[in-house]
Coordinates of C-alpha atoms in Angstrom, one line a residue:
X22 CA -66.7 -134.6 -56.5
X23 CA -63.4 -132.7 -56.4
X24 CA -63.5 -130.0 -53.7
X25 CA -61.3 -127.1 -53.0
X26 CA -61.4 -125.8 -49.4
X27 CA -60.1 -122.3 -49.0
X28 CA -59.3 -120.6 -45.7
X29 CA -56.9 -117.9 -44.4
X30 CA -56.1 -120.1 -41.5
X31 CA -55.3 -123.8 -41.3
X32 CA -53.2 -126.2 -39.2
X33 CA -50.8 -126.0 -37.5
X34 CA -52.5 -122.8 -36.3
X35 CA -55.1 -123.8 -33.7
X36 CA -58.6 -122.3 -33.7
X37 CA -62.2 -123.0 -34.5
X38 CA -62.0 -122.4 -38.3
X39 CA -58.6 -124.2 -38.6
X40 CA -59.8 -127.3 -36.9
X41 CA -63.2 -127.3 -38.4
X42 CA -61.9 -127.0 -42.0
X43 CA -59.3 -129.8 -41.3
X44 CA -62.1 -132.1 -39.9
X45 CA -64.4 -131.3 -42.8
X46 CA -61.6 -132.3 -45.3
X47 CA -61.2 -135.6 -43.6
X48 CA -65.0 -136.4 -43.4
X49 CA -65.4 -135.4 -47.1
X50 CA -62.7 -137.9 -48.0
X51 CA -64.5 -140.5 -46.0
X52 CA -67.6 -139.8 -48.1
X53 CA -65.6 -140.5 -51.2
X54 CA -64.7 -136.9 -52.3
X55 CA -61.3 -135.7 -53.5
X56 CA -60.3 -132.7 -51.4
X57 CA -57.5 -130.2 -51.5
X58 CA -56.9 -127.2 -49.1
X59 CA -55.6 -123.7 -50.1
X60 CA -54.5 -121.4 -47.3
X61 CA -52.3 -118.4 -46.4
X62 CA -51.0 -120.2 -43.3
X63 CA -47.4 -121.6 -43.4
X64 CA -47.1 -125.4 -42.9
X65 CA -45.7 -127.4 -40.0
X66 CA -42.2 -127.1 -41.3
X67 CA -42.6 -123.6 -42.5
X68 CA -43.9 -124.5 -46.0
X69 CA -44.7 -121.3 -48.0
X70 CA -44.8 -119.8 -51.5
X71 CA -47.2 -122.5 -52.8
X72 CA -45.5 -125.5 -51.3
X73 CA -47.8 -128.5 -51.0
X74 CA -47.9 -130.5 -47.7
X75 CA -49.8 -133.7 -47.2
X76 CA -51.8 -133.4 -43.9
X77 CA -53.8 -136.5 -42.9
X78 CA -54.0 -137.5 -46.6
X79 CA -55.2 -134.1 -47.8
X80 CA -52.9 -132.0 -50.1
X81 CA -52.5 -128.5 -48.5
X82 CA -51.4 -125.6 -50.7
X83 CA -49.5 -123.1 -48.5
X84 CA -49.8 -119.8 -50.4
X85 CA -48.1 -118.0 -47.5
X86 CA -45.6 -115.3 -47.2
X87 CA -42.8 -114.9 -44.7
X88 CA -44.4 -112.3 -42.4
X89 CA -44.0 -111.4 -38.7
X90 CA -46.0 -113.8 -36.5
X91 CA -46.7 -115.9 -39.6
X92 CA -49.7 -113.7 -40.4
X93 CA -52.0 -115.5 -42.9
X94 CA -52.0 -112.6 -45.4
X95 CA -50.9 -112.8 -49.0
X96 CA -52.2 -110.1 -51.4
X97 CA -50.1 -111.6 -54.2
X98 CA -51.8 -115.0 -54.0
X99 CA -54.7 -114.6 -56.5
X100 CA -52.9 -115.2 -59.8
X101 CA -51.3 -118.4 -58.5
X102 CA -54.5 -119.5 -56.8
X103 CA -56.4 -119.0 -60.1
X104 CA -53.9 -121.1 -62.0
X105 CA -54.1 -123.9 -59.5
X106 CA -57.9 -123.9 -59.4
X107 CA -58.1 -124.1 -63.1
X108 CA -55.4 -126.8 -63.4
X109 CA -57.1 -128.8 -60.7
X110 CA -60.5 -128.8 -62.5
X111 CA -62.4 -128.6 -59.2
X112 CA -66.1 -129.1 -59.1
X113 CA -66.7 -126.7 -56.3
X114 CA -64.8 -124.1 -54.2
X115 CA -65.8 -123.9 -50.6
X116 CA -64.5 -120.7 -49.0
X117 CA -64.5 -120.3 -45.2
X118 CA -64.8 -116.8 -43.7
X119 CA -63.8 -115.3 -40.4
X120 CA -64.3 -111.7 -39.2
X121 CA -61.4 -110.4 -41.3
X122 CA -60.4 -112.8 -44.0
X123 CA -58.4 -111.2 -46.8
X124 CA -57.2 -114.5 -48.4
X125 CA -60.7 -115.9 -48.3
X126 CA -62.2 -112.7 -49.7
X127 CA -59.8 -112.9 -52.6
X128 CA -60.5 -116.6 -53.1
X129 CA -64.2 -115.9 -53.7
X130 CA -63.3 -113.5 -56.5
X131 CA -60.7 -115.8 -58.0
X132 CA -63.1 -118.8 -57.9
X133 CA -65.8 -116.8 -59.6
X134 CA -63.4 -115.5 -62.3
X135 CA -62.3 -119.1 -62.9
X136 CA -66.0 -120.1 -63.2
X137 CA -65.8 -122.7 -60.4
X138 CA -69.1 -123.1 -58.5
X139 CA -68.6 -121.3 -55.2
X140 CA -69.9 -121.8 -51.7
X141 CA -69.0 -119.4 -48.9
X142 CA -69.5 -120.1 -45.2
X143 CA -69.2 -117.5 -42.4
X144 CA -67.9 -118.9 -39.1
X145 CA -68.1 -115.6 -37.3
X146 CA -70.4 -112.9 -35.9
X147 CA -70.0 -109.9 -38.3
X148 CA -70.9 -107.3 -35.6
X149 CA -69.2 -104.0 -36.7
X150 CA -68.1 -105.6 -40.0
X151 CA -71.7 -105.7 -41.1
X152 CA -71.6 -102.0 -41.8
X153 CA -68.3 -102.2 -43.7
X154 CA -69.7 -105.0 -45.9
X155 CA -72.9 -103.1 -46.4
X156 CA -70.9 -100.1 -47.7
X157 CA -68.7 -102.3 -50.0
X158 CA -71.7 -104.2 -51.4
X159 CA -69.4 -107.2 -51.7
X160 CA -71.8 -109.9 -50.2
X161 CA -74.7 -108.6 -52.4
X162 CA -72.5 -108.8 -55.5
X163 CA -71.3 -112.3 -54.7
X164 CA -74.9 -113.4 -54.3
X165 CA -75.8 -111.8 -57.6
X166 CA -72.9 -113.7 -59.3
X167 CA -74.2 -117.1 -58.1
X168 CA -72.4 -117.7 -54.8
X169 CA -74.1 -120.0 -52.4
X170 CA -74.1 -118.1 -49.1
X171 CA -74.2 -119.9 -45.7
X172 CA -73.3 -119.4 -42.0
X173 CA -72.8 -121.8 -39.2
X174 CA -75.8 -120.7 -37.2
X175 CA -79.1 -118.7 -37.5
X176 CA -77.5 -116.0 -35.4
X177 CA -74.6 -115.7 -37.8
X178 CA -76.9 -115.9 -40.9
X179 CA -79.1 -113.0 -40.0
X180 CA -76.7 -110.1 -40.8
X181 CA -75.8 -111.9 -44.1
X182 CA -79.4 -112.0 -45.0
X183 CA -79.7 -108.3 -44.4
X184 CA -76.6 -107.8 -46.7
X185 CA -78.1 -110.0 -49.5
X186 CA -81.8 -109.7 -49.0
X187 CA -82.6 -111.4 -52.4
X188 CA -80.4 -114.4 -51.7
X189 CA -81.0 -117.5 -49.6
X190 CA -78.5 -117.8 -46.7
X191 CA -78.3 -121.4 -45.6
X192 CA -77.4 -122.5 -42.1
X193 CA -74.5 -124.9 -42.4
X194 CA -73.5 -125.9 -38.9
X195 CA -70.1 -127.0 -37.6
X196 CA -69.7 -130.7 -37.1
X197 CA -68.2 -132.9 -34.4
X198 CA -67.6 -136.5 -33.9
X199 CA -70.6 -137.1 -31.6
X200 CA -69.8 -140.7 -31.0
X201 CA -66.3 -139.9 -29.7
X202 CA -67.6 -137.3 -27.3
X203 CA -70.5 -139.5 -26.1
X204 CA -68.1 -142.3 -25.3
X205 CA -67.4 -140.5 -22.0
X206 CA -71.0 -140.7 -20.8
X207 CA -70.8 -144.4 -20.4
X208 CA -68.0 -143.9 -17.8
X209 CA -69.8 -141.0 -16.1
X210 CA -71.7 -141.9 -13.0
X211 CA -74.9 -140.1 -12.1
X212 CA -74.3 -140.5 -8.4
X213 CA -71.8 -138.6 -6.2
X214 CA -68.6 -139.9 -7.7
X215 CA -66.6 -137.7 -10.1
X216 CA -63.3 -137.6 -11.8
X217 CA -60.9 -135.0 -13.0
X218 CA -57.7 -136.3 -14.3
X219 CA -56.5 -133.3 -16.4
X220 CA -54.3 -131.7 -13.8
X221 CA -53.0 -134.8 -12.1
X222 CA -55.1 -134.3 -9.0
X223 CA -56.8 -137.6 -9.4
X224 CA -60.2 -136.6 -8.1
X225 CA -62.8 -134.0 -7.5
X226 CA -62.7 -133.7 -3.8
X227 CA -60.9 -131.2 -1.7
X228 CA -62.2 -128.5 0.6
X229 CA -62.9 -125.2 -1.1
X230 CA -61.5 -126.4 -4.5
X231 CA -63.3 -126.7 -7.8
X232 CA -65.2 -129.9 -7.9
X233 CA -66.1 -129.9 -4.2
X234 CA -69.3 -131.4 -2.9
X235 CA -72.5 -129.6 -2.3
X236 CA -73.5 -130.2 1.4
X237 CA -77.2 -130.5 0.5
X238 CA -76.9 -132.9 -2.4
X239 CA -73.7 -134.7 -1.7
X240 CA -72.6 -134.8 -5.3
X241 CA -69.8 -132.9 -7.1
X242 CA -70.7 -129.4 -8.2
X243 CA -68.0 -128.7 -10.8
X244 CA -68.6 -126.5 -13.8
X245 CA -66.2 -126.6 -16.8
X246 CA -65.5 -124.4 -19.8
X247 CA -63.0 -124.5 -22.6
X248 CA -62.3 -121.1 -24.0
X249 CA -59.5 -118.7 -25.3
X250 CA -58.8 -116.3 -22.5
X251 CA -59.5 -113.3 -24.6
X252 CA -61.8 -110.3 -24.5
X253 CA -64.1 -111.5 -27.2
X254 CA -64.6 -114.8 -25.3
X255 CA -65.4 -112.7 -22.1
X256 CA -62.8 -114.3 -19.8
X257 CA -62.9 -111.5 -17.2
X258 CA -66.7 -111.3 -17.2
X259 CA -66.8 -115.0 -16.4
X260 CA -64.7 -114.3 -13.3
X261 CA -67.2 -111.6 -12.3
X262 CA -70.0 -114.1 -12.8
X263 CA -68.1 -116.5 -10.5
X264 CA -67.9 -113.8 -7.8
X265 CA -71.7 -113.3 -8.0
X266 CA -72.3 -117.0 -7.8
X267 CA -70.2 -117.1 -4.6
X268 CA -72.3 -114.4 -3.1
X269 CA -75.5 -116.2 -4.0
X270 CA -74.7 -119.7 -2.7
X271 CA -72.7 -118.9 0.5
X272 CA -69.5 -120.4 1.9
X273 CA -71.2 -123.6 3.1
X274 CA -71.5 -124.9 -0.5
X275 CA -68.3 -126.1 -2.2
X276 CA -68.4 -125.6 -6.0
X277 CA -66.0 -124.4 -8.7
X278 CA -65.3 -123.7 -12.3
X279 CA -62.4 -125.3 -14.2
X280 CA -61.3 -123.2 -17.2
X281 CA -59.4 -124.9 -20.0
X282 CA -57.5 -122.8 -22.4
X283 CA -54.9 -120.0 -22.7
X284 CA -54.9 -116.5 -24.0
X285 CA -53.8 -112.9 -23.6
X286 CA -56.1 -112.1 -20.7
X287 CA -54.9 -114.9 -18.4
X288 CA -53.0 -112.3 -16.3
X289 CA -56.1 -110.1 -15.9
X290 CA -58.3 -113.1 -14.9
X291 CA -55.7 -114.3 -12.3
X292 CA -55.5 -110.8 -10.8
X293 CA -59.2 -110.5 -10.5
X294 CA -59.4 -114.0 -8.9
X295 CA -56.7 -113.1 -6.4
X296 CA -58.3 -109.7 -5.5
X297 CA -61.7 -111.2 -4.8
X298 CA -60.5 -114.4 -3.1
X299 CA -61.7 -116.8 -5.9
X300 CA -58.5 -118.7 -6.7
X301 CA -60.0 -121.8 -5.0
X302 CA -63.3 -121.4 -6.9
X303 CA -62.0 -120.7 -10.5
X304 CA -59.1 -122.9 -11.6
X305 CA -57.2 -122.0 -14.8
X306 CA -56.1 -125.4 -16.1
X307 CA -54.4 -124.2 -19.3
X308 CA -54.5 -125.8 -22.7
X309 CA -55.2 -129.5 -22.8
X310 CA -55.8 -132.1 -25.6
X311 CA -59.2 -133.2 -26.8
X312 CA -58.8 -136.5 -24.9
X313 CA -57.9 -134.7 -21.7
X314 CA -60.8 -132.3 -22.1
X315 CA -63.2 -135.2 -22.7
X316 CA -61.9 -136.9 -19.5
X317 CA -62.4 -133.7 -17.5
X318 CA -66.1 -133.7 -18.5
X319 CA -66.7 -137.0 -16.6
X320 CA -68.5 -136.2 -13.4
X321 CA -68.9 -132.4 -14.2
X322 CA -72.1 -130.7 -13.5
X323 CA -72.5 -128.4 -16.5
X324 CA -70.6 -126.5 -19.2
X325 CA -70.5 -122.7 -18.9
X326 CA -70.4 -120.5 -22.1
X327 CA -70.3 -116.8 -21.2
X328 CA -69.6 -115.6 -24.8
X329 CA -72.1 -113.4 -26.5
X330 CA -70.5 -112.9 -29.9
X331 CA -70.3 -116.6 -30.5
X332 CA -71.3 -117.7 -34.0
X333 CA -71.6 -121.3 -33.0
X334 CA -69.6 -122.7 -30.0
X335 CA -67.8 -125.9 -31.0
X336 CA -66.5 -126.5 -27.5
X337 CA -70.0 -126.1 -26.0
X338 CA -71.3 -128.5 -28.6
X339 CA -68.6 -131.1 -27.7
X340 CA -69.6 -130.7 -24.0
X341 CA -73.3 -131.3 -25.0
X342 CA -72.3 -134.4 -26.9
X343 CA -70.4 -135.6 -23.8
X344 CA -73.7 -135.4 -21.9
X345 CA -73.3 -132.1 -20.2
X346 CA -76.0 -129.5 -20.0
X347 CA -74.8 -126.0 -21.2
X348 CA -75.4 -122.8 -19.3
X349 CA -75.0 -120.0 -21.8
X350 CA -76.2 -116.7 -23.2
X351 CA -79.4 -116.2 -25.3
X352 CA -78.7 -114.7 -28.7
X353 CA -75.4 -116.6 -29.1
X354 CA -74.7 -119.6 -31.3
X355 CA -75.3 -122.1 -28.5
X356 CA -79.0 -121.7 -29.1
X357 CA -78.5 -124.0 -32.1
X358 CA -78.1 -127.1 -29.8
X359 CA -79.3 -126.1 -26.3
X360 CA -83.0 -126.2 -25.4
X361 CA -83.6 -123.9 -22.6
X362 CA -84.7 -125.7 -19.4
X363 CA -84.2 -129.1 -21.0
X364 CA -80.6 -129.6 -22.2
X365 CA -79.3 -126.4 -20.6
X366 CA -80.1 -123.0 -19.3
X367 CA -80.0 -119.8 -21.3
X368 CA -79.6 -116.3 -19.8
X369 CA -80.3 -112.9 -21.1
X370 CA -77.4 -111.3 -19.1
X371 CA -74.6 -112.1 -16.7
X372 CA -76.7 -111.7 -13.6
X373 CA -79.1 -114.3 -14.9
X374 CA -76.2 -116.5 -15.9
X375 CA -74.9 -116.3 -12.3
X376 CA -78.4 -117.1 -11.0
X377 CA -78.6 -120.2 -13.2
X378 CA -75.2 -121.5 -11.9
X379 CA -76.3 -120.8 -8.3
X380 CA -79.5 -122.8 -9.0
X381 CA -77.4 -125.8 -10.1
X382 CA -75.2 -125.5 -7.0
X383 CA -78.1 -125.4 -4.6
X384 CA -80.6 -127.7 -6.4
X385 CA -79.6 -131.4 -6.9
X386 CA -82.9 -132.1 -8.6
X387 CA -82.3 -129.5 -11.2
X388 CA -78.8 -130.8 -11.9
X389 CA -80.1 -134.3 -12.2
X390 CA -82.9 -133.4 -14.6
X391 CA -80.7 -131.4 -16.9
X392 CA -78.0 -134.0 -17.1
X393 CA -80.4 -136.8 -17.7
X394 CA -82.0 -134.9 -20.6
X395 CA -78.7 -133.9 -22.1
X396 CA -77.4 -137.4 -22.0
X397 CA -80.6 -138.8 -23.5
X398 CA -80.7 -136.3 -26.4
X399 CA -77.4 -136.1 -28.3
X400 CA -76.9 -133.1 -30.5
X401 CA -77.7 -133.5 -34.2
X402 CA -74.6 -131.8 -35.5
X403 CA -72.7 -135.1 -36.1
X404 CA -70.2 -135.1 -39.0
X405 CA -72.2 -137.6 -41.2
X406 CA -75.2 -135.4 -40.9
X407 CA -73.2 -132.2 -41.5
X408 CA -71.4 -133.7 -44.5
X409 CA -74.8 -134.4 -46.1
X410 CA -75.8 -130.8 -45.6
X411 CA -72.4 -129.7 -47.1
X412 CA -73.0 -131.9 -50.1
X413 CA -76.4 -130.3 -50.6
X414 CA -74.8 -126.9 -50.4
X415 CA -72.3 -127.8 -53.1
X416 CA -75.1 -129.0 -55.3
X417 CA -76.9 -125.6 -54.7
X418 CA -73.6 -123.8 -55.7
X419 CA -73.6 -125.8 -58.9
X420 CA -77.2 -124.9 -59.7
X421 CA -76.6 -121.2 -59.0
X422 CA -73.4 -121.2 -61.2
X423 CA -75.3 -122.9 -64.1
X424 CA -78.2 -120.5 -63.7
X425 CA -75.8 -117.5 -63.8
X426 CA -74.0 -118.8 -66.9
X427 CA -77.3 -119.2 -68.8

C-alpha cells in the first residue's frame, strides 16, 4: 500500500505529533508499505517550497514557507499538494491533526478532492475548539464525504463523536517501542538500590535531594516526569502538588521529583520552588535524550503526570513500558494504559494527586505492589499492534471512499 502521511509539524521540530508521525512512517515501512510525508515544516537544512528530503528512508515533502519562527503555515500549499498526491497515486492519505492545524485541515480537503481514501487522526484535546468546529460543521461534512475519523484515545474521541454523531470515531492509539523501554526493567532492582545517571550525579542518594531514601522503607523514593514546562502541561501546578506532598509526609522522609524537559514556564517553576523551599525536592533536569530518560527510570518509584488536557500521554506510556506505575489525573489520556490501583493511581484533582504521592512515599508495600504489577503487565500500545490497527483504519477509509463514490 502506498501511504501519504500529512502533518503540519514534522522533524526536525520536536513534539508528540512530530515524533509519532515519524515513528509511524518507519514502522509502516517495516510492514512493507511505501510511505511519503507531506508537511509545512522546513527540513533540517531549511528545505522549503516543496523540496524533498530523505529522512530515515522516507521521502519528506517540505511544503513550507519562509516565516518567522519557521511557523508550519502555508495557505498556498493546496494546489501543489493536490498535484503531488495525484502524481504519486497514493492508496490512502492519513492526516494528523493538532489543536490548530491549518495545513492538515487543507490536506483533508485536497485529498478528498483528489479522490484519495482519507483517514484523519486527532492527537489533541479539542477543548474550546469543539465549539468552533461545531459552528463550522467541518468534521460532520468530512464524515459525510467518507473520511475515516479517529482519535488517539477515548477521551479525545468523545468530542469528535459529538461533532459527527452519525459517523464512527475509531480509537487509534499512539505507539511506542515497548521492547526498547522494557529493556530497562531487567537492570532495575526491586530492592533499595537505585540509579540516576542523567545529570552526572552517579546515584540516587544525598540528604534532602531527589531520590533520597525513605526512613521507614529504606528504598529510594524518586518520582520522575517528562514534560514541556508549559501552562497546558501544568508545570506550575505540579510544583504546588510537590509543596502539598512535602506538608503531608514531613521532613523526616527524603523524597523528590525529577522533571525532564524545557519550556517557557521554567522561570515561573524555579521561582515557586525557591519561594517555598522546594529546590531540593523538585529538580529540573532539562531536556535529555530518550536513552538518558530510559536510564533515569531505573530505580524510580513512579511516573507523575499532572496534565488534564492530555489526549494520550506518550511519555507516561513510555514510563509504563519501562515498568513504572503512573500517578495521573482521571479524565486524561493516561486512562488508556493505567489501571487505577493496579498499574498506577488516578486522581480526581491535585489534592488527591498529592495524597497518592504521599502514600507512595510513606508506604513501601504500596510502592512494591504497584511496581510489581506495572512490570508484570506491559502496555498493549506496541508499534506492531498499533500498525495493525492503522492498517485496519486504512482499509475502512477505502471502504468509505468506495461507498461514497457509488
